[in-house]
mmCIF file of C-alpha atoms in Angstrom:
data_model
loop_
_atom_site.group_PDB
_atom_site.id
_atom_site.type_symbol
_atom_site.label_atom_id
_atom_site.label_comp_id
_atom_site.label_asym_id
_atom_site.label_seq_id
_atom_site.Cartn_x
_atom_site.Cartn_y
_atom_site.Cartn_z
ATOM 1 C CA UNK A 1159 -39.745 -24.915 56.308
ATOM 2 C CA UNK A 1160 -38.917 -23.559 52.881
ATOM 3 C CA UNK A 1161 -35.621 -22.928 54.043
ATOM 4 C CA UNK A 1162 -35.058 -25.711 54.986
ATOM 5 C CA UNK A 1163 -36.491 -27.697 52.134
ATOM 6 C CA UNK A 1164 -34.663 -25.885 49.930
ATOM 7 C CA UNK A 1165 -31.147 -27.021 51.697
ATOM 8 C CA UNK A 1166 -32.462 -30.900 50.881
ATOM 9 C CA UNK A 1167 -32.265 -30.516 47.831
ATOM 10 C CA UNK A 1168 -28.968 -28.636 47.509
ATOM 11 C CA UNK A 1169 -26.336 -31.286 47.073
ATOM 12 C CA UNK A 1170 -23.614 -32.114 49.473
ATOM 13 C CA UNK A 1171 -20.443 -31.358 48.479
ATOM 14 C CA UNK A 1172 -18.581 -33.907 47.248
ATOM 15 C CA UNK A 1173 -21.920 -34.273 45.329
ATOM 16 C CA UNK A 1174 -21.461 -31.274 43.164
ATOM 17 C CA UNK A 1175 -17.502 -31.901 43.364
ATOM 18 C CA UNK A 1176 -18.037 -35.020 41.779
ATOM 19 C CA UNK A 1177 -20.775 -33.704 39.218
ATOM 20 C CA UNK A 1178 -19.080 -30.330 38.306
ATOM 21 C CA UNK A 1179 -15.636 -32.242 37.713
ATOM 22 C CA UNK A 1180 -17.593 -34.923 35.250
ATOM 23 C CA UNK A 1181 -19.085 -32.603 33.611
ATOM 24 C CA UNK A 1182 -16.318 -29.751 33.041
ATOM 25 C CA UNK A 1183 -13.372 -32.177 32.390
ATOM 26 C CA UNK A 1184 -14.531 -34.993 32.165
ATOM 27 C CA UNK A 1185 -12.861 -36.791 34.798
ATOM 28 C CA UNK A 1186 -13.209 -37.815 38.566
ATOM 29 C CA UNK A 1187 -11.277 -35.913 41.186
ATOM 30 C CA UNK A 1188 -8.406 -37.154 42.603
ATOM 31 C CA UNK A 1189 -8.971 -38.735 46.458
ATOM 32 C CA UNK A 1190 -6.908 -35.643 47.742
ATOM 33 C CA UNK A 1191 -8.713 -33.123 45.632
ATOM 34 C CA UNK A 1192 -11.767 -34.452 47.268
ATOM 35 C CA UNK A 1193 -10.243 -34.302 50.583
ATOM 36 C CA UNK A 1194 -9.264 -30.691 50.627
ATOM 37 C CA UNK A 1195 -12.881 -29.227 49.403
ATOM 38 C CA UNK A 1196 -14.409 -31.319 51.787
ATOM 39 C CA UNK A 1197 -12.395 -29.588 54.757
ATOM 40 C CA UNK A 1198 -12.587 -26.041 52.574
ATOM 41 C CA UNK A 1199 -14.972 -24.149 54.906
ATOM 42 C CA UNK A 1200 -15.265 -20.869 52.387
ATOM 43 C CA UNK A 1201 -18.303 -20.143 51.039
ATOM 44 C CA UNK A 1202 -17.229 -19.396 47.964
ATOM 45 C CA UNK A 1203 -15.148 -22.477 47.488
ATOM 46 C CA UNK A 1204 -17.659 -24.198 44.601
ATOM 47 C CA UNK A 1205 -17.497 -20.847 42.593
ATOM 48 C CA UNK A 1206 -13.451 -21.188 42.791
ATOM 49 C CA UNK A 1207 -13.896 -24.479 42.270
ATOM 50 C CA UNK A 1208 -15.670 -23.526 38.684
ATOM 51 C CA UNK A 1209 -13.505 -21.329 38.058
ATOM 52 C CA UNK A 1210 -10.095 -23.849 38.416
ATOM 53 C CA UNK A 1211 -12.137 -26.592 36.573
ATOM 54 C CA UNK A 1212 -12.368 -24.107 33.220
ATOM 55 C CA UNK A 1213 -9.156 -22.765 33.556
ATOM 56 C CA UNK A 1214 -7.867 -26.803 33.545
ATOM 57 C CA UNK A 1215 -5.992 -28.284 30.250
ATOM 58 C CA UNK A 1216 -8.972 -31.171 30.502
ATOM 59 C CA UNK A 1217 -11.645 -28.736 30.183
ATOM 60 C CA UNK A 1218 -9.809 -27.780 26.773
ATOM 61 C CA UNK A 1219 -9.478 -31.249 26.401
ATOM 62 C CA UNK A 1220 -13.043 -32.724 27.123
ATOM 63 C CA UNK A 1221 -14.921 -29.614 25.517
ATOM 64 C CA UNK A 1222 -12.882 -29.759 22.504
ATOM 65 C CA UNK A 1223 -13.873 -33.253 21.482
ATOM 66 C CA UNK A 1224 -17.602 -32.384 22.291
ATOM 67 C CA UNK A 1225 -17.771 -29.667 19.553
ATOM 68 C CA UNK A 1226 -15.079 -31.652 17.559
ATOM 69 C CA UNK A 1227 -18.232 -34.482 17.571
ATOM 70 C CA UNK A 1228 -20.402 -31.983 16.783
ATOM 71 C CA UNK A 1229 -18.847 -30.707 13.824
ATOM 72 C CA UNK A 1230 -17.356 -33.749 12.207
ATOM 73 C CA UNK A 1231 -20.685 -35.793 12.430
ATOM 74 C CA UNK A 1232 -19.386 -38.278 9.947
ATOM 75 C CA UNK A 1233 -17.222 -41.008 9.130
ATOM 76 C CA UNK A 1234 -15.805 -39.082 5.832
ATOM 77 C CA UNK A 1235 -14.204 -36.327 8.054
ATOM 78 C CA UNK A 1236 -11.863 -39.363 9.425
ATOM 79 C CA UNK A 1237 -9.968 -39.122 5.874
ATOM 80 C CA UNK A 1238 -9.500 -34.928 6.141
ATOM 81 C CA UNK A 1239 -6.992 -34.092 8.961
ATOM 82 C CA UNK A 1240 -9.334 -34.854 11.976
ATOM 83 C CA UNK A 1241 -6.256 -34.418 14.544
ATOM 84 C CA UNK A 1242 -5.719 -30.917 13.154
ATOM 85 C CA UNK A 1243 -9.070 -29.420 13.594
ATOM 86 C CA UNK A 1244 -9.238 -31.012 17.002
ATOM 87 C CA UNK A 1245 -5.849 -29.080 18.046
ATOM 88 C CA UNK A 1246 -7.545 -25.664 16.778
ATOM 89 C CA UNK A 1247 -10.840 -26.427 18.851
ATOM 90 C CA UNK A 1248 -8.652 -27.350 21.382
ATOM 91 C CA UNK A 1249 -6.587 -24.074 21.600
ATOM 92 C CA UNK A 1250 -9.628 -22.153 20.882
ATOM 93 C CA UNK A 1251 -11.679 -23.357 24.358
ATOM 94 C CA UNK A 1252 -7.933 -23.204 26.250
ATOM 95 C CA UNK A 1253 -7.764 -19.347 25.525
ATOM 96 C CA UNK A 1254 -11.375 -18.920 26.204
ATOM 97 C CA UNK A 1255 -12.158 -17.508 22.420
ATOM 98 C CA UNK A 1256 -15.658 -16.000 23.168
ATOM 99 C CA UNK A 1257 -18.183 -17.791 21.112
ATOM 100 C CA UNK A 1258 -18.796 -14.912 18.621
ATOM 101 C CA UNK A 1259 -15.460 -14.887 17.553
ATOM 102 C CA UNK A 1260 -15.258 -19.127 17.407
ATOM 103 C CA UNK A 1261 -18.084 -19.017 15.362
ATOM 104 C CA UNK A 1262 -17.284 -16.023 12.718
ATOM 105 C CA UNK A 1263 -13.358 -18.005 13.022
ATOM 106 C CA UNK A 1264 -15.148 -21.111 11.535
ATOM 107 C CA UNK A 1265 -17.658 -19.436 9.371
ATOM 108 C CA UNK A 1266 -14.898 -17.217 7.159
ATOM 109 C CA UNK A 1267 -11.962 -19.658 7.337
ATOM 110 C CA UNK A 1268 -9.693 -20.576 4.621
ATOM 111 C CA UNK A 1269 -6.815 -22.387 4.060
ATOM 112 C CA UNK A 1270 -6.076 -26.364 4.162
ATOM 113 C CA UNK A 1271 -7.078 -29.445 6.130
ATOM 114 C CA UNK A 1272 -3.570 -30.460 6.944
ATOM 115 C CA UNK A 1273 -3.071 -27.507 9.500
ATOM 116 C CA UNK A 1274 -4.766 -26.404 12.582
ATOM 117 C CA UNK A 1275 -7.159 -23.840 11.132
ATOM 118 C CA UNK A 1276 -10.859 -23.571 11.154
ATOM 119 C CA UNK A 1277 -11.118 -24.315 7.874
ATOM 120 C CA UNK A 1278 -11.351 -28.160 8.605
ATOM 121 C CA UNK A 1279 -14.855 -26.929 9.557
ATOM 122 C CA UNK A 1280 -15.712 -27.407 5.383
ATOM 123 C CA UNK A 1281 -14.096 -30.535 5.139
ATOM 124 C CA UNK A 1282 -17.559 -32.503 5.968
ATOM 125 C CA UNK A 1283 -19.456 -30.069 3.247
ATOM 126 C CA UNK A 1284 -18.847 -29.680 -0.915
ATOM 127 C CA UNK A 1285 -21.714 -27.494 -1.917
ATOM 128 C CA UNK A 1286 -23.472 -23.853 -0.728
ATOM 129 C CA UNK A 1287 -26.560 -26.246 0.290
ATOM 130 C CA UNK A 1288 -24.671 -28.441 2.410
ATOM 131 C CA UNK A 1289 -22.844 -25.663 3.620
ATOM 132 C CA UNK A 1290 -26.293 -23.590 4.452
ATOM 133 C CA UNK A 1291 -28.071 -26.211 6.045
ATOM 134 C CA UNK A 1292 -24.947 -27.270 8.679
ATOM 135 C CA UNK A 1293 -24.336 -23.441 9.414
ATOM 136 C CA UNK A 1294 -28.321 -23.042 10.480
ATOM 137 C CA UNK A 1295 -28.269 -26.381 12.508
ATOM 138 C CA UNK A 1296 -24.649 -25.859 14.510
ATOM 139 C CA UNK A 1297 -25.323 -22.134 15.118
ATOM 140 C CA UNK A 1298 -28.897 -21.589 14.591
ATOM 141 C CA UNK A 1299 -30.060 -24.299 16.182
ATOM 142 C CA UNK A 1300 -32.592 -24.344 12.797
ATOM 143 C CA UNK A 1301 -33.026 -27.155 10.543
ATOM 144 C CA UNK A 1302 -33.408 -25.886 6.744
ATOM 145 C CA UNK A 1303 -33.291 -29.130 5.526
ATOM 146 C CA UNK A 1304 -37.268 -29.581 4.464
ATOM 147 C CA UNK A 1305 -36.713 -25.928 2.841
ATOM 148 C CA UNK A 1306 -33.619 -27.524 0.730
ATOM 149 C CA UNK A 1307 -36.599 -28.813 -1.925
ATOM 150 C CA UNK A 1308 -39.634 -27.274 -0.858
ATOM 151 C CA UNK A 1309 -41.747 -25.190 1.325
ATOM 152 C CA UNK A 1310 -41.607 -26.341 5.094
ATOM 153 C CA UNK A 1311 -45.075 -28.032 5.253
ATOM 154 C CA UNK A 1312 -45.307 -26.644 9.180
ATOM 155 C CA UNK A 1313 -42.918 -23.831 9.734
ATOM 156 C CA UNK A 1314 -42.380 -20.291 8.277
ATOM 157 C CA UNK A 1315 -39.167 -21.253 6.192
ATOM 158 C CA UNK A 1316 -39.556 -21.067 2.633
ATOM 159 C CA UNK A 1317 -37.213 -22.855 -0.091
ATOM 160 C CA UNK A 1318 -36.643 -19.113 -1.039
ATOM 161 C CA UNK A 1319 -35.096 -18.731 2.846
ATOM 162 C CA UNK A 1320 -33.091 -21.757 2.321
ATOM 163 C CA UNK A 1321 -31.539 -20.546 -1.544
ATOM 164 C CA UNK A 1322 -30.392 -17.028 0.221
ATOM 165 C CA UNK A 1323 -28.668 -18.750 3.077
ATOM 166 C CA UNK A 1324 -26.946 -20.908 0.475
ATOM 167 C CA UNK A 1325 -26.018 -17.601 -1.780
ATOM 168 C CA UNK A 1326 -23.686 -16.556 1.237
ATOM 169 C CA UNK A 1327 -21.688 -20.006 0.378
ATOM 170 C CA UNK A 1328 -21.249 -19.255 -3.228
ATOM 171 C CA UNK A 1329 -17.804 -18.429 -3.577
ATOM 172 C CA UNK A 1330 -16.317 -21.022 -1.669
ATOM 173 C CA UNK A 1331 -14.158 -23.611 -3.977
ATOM 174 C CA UNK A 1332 -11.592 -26.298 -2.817
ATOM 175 C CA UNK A 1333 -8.377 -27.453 -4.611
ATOM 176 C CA UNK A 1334 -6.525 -30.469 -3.744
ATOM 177 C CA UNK A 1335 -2.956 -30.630 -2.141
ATOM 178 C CA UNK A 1336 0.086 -33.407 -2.264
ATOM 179 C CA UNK A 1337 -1.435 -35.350 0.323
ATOM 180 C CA UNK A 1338 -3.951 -37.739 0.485
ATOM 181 C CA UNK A 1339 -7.566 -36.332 0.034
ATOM 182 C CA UNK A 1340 -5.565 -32.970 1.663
ATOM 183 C CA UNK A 1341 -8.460 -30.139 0.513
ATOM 184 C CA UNK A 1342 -7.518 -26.392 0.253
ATOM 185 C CA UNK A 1343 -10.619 -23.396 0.739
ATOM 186 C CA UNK A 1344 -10.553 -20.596 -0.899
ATOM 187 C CA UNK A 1345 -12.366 -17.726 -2.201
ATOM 188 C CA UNK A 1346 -13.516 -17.047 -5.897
ATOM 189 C CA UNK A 1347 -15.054 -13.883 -5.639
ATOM 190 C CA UNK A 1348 -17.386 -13.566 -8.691
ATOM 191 C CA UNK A 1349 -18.734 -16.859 -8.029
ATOM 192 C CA UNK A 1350 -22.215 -16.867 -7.705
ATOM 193 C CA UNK A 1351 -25.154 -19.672 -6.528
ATOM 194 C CA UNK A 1352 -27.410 -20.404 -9.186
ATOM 195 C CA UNK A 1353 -30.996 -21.236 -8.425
ATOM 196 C CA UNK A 1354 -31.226 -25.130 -9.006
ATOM 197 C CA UNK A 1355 -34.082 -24.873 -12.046
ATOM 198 C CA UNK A 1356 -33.636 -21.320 -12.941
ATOM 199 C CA UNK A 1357 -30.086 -21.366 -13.090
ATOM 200 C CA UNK A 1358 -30.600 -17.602 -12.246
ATOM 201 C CA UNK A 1359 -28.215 -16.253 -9.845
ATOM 202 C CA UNK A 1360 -29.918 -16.200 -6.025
ATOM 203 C CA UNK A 1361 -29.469 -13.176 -4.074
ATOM 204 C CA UNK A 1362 -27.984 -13.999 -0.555
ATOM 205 C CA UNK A 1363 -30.409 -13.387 2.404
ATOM 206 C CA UNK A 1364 -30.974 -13.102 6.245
ATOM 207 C CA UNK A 1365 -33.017 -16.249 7.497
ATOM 208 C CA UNK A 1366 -36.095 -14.208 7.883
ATOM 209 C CA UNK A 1367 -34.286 -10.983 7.274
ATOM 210 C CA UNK A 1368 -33.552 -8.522 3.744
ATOM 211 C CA UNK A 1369 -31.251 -9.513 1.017
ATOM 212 C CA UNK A 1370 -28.051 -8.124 1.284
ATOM 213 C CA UNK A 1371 -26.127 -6.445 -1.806
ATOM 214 C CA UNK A 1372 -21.946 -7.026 -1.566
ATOM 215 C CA UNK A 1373 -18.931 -4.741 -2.377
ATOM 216 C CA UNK A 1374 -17.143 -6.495 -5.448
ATOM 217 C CA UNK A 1375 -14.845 -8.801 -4.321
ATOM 218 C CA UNK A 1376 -15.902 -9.203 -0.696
ATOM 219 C CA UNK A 1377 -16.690 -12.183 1.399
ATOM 220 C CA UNK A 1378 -19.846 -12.814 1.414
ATOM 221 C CA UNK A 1379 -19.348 -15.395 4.549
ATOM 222 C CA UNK A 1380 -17.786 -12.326 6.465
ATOM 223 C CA UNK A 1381 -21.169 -10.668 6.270
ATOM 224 C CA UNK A 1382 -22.848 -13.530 6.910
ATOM 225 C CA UNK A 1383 -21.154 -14.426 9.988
ATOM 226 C CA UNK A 1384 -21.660 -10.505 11.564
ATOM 227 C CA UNK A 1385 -25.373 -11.366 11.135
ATOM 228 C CA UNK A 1386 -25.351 -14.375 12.524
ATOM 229 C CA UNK A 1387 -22.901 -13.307 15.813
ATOM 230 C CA UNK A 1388 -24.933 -9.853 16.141
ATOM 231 C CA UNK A 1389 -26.537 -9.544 19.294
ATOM 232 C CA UNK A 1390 -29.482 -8.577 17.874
ATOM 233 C CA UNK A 1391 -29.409 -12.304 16.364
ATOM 234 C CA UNK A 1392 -32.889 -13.804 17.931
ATOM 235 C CA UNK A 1393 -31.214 -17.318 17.120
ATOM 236 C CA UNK A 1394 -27.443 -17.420 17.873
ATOM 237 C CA UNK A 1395 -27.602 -17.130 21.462
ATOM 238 C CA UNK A 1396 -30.435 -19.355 22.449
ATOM 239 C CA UNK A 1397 -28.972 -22.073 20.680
ATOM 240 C CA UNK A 1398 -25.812 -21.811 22.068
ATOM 241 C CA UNK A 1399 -27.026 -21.840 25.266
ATOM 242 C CA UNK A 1400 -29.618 -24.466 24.742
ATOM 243 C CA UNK A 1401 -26.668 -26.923 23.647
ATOM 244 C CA UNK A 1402 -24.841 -26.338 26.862
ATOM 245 C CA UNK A 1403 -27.937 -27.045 28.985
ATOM 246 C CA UNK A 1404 -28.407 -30.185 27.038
ATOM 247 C CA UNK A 1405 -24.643 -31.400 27.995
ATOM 248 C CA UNK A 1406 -25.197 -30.618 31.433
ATOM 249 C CA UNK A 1407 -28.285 -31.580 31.996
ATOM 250 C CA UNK A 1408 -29.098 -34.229 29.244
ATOM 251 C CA UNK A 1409 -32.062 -32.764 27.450
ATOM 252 C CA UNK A 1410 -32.231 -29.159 25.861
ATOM 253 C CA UNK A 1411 -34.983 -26.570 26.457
ATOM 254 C CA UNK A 1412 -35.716 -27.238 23.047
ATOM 255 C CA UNK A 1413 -34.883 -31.212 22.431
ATOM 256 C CA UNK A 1414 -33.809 -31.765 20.001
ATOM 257 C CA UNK A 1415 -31.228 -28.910 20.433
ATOM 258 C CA UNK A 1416 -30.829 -28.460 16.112
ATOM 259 C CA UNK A 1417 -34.329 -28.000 15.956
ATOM 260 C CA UNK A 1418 -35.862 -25.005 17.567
ATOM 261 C CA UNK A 1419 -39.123 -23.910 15.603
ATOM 262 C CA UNK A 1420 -42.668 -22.888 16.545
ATOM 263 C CA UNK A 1421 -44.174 -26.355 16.808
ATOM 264 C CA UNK A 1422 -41.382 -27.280 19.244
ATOM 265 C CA UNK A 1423 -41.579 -24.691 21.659
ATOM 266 C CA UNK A 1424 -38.942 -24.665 24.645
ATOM 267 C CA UNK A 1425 -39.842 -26.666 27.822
ATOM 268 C CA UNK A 1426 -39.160 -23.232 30.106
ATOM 269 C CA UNK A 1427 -39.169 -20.364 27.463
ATOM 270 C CA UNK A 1428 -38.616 -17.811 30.121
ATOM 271 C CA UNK A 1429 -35.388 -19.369 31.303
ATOM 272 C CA UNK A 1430 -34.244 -19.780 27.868
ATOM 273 C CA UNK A 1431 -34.664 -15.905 27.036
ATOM 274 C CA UNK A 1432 -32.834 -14.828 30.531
ATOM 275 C CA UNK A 1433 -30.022 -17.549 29.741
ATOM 276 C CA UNK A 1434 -29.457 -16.441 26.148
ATOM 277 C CA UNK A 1435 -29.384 -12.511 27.511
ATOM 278 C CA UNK A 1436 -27.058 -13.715 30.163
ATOM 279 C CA UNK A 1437 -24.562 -15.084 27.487
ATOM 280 C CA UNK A 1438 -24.804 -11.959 24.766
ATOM 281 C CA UNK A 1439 -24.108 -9.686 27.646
#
């Protein structure tokens, strides 16, 4: 009975054909697509399936313009070489960059919005803060933003968390180029991030880790970005895989997917943990 009850709730195949395609690419199967997994009698054929959807150009396609949407949340980015960053998202998911490496690529990029580099991932952001609280929200899956004036009222995060996050950011600087509104990033290396009423220097930190002391003239968003891509990192994978879940599914383990945190607790914390181990292994 069990069995059996189980197989009911399995669905058909051109069920999952139909969901798997919509939801890797995008698009519907073509009538003779359908036709030849129908008669497929392996039974492996939906892992091949899988397998052919994310090794398709509109899985690079469809995936690209969900983390181009996450990334460019605003109307300003529409001014600052949009098309660009979308072609280097685009050739980052068709060459399967793993997800450390697409996130430290982002994190420590430099150069100017007019190309297809990651550095169109600053063009939304002018200051360490803004650049602090985006990084904890994409990556994290962390909102900072209550910390950006004050003490969170219900969470551990202290404005003092918030400041040493920022600190990582302080040596980023943008010129212009010929273009219109074309930005370049670079690197200034004795900049540092002065404390907003102190106008002491802050000393970059871990969210809820040490401070970190630098080598003179290194990037501090190189260090930065190890931490935050270590496996060790109790926040980078579970949010990565959270957002995923929420695509597929419609509704993160932790919903809203930007804002894990102790009063929010995930729906099925146990999956969560064996997903996120899953995906650093």
């Amino acid at each position: 009975a069990d069995a059996k009850d189980l197989a009911d709730r399995v669905a058909s195949d051109g069920a999952f054909l139909r969901r798997v395609s919509l939801d890797v690419t995008g698009t519907l199967p073509e009538p003779r697509r359908v036709k030849q997994f129908l008669a497929d009698r392996s039974p492996d054929k939906r892992r091949r399936l899988i397998d052919e959807l994310l090794e398709s150009p509109e899985y690079a396609d469809f995936w690209s313009l969900k983390w181009g949407d996450l990334l460019t949340n605003t109307p300003q980015f529409l001014y600052n070489g949009t098309a660009y960053f979308q072609a280097w998202l685009r050739e980052a998911l068709a060459a399967n960059m793993p997800f450390d490496r697409f996130a430290r690529a982002l994190l420590t990029a430099s150069g100017g919005t007019y190309e297809a580099l990651p550095s169109n991932f600053y063009s939304i952001m002018k200051k360490p803060e803004d650049m602090a609280t985006f990084t904890s929200q994409v990556f994290l899956g962390v909102s900072l933003e209550c910390a950006r004036c004050h003490d969170h009222p219900s969470e551990n995060w202290r404005r003092e968390d918030f400041l040493g996050v920022a600190a990582f950011f302080s040596q980023v600087r943008f010129k212009g180029g010929p273009r219109n509104n074309e930005r370049f990033l670079y690197i200034e290396p004795a900049l540092e991030f002065n404390h907003p009423q102190t106008k002491k220097p802050v000393r970059a930190k871990f969210l809820g880790g040490e401070y970190v002391t630098f080598e003179p003239g290194e990037d501090r968003r190189a260090r930065l970005a190890r931490w935050l891509t270590s496996p060790s990192n109790p926040y980078f994978a579970r949010a990565a895989v959270n957002r995923v879940w929420k695509e597929l599914l419609g509704r993160g383990m932790v919903d809203p997917a930007d804002d894990f945190r102790v009063t929010n607790p995930a729906s099925h914390p146990e999956l969560l943990e064996r997903l996120a181990a899953d995906f650093v292994e």
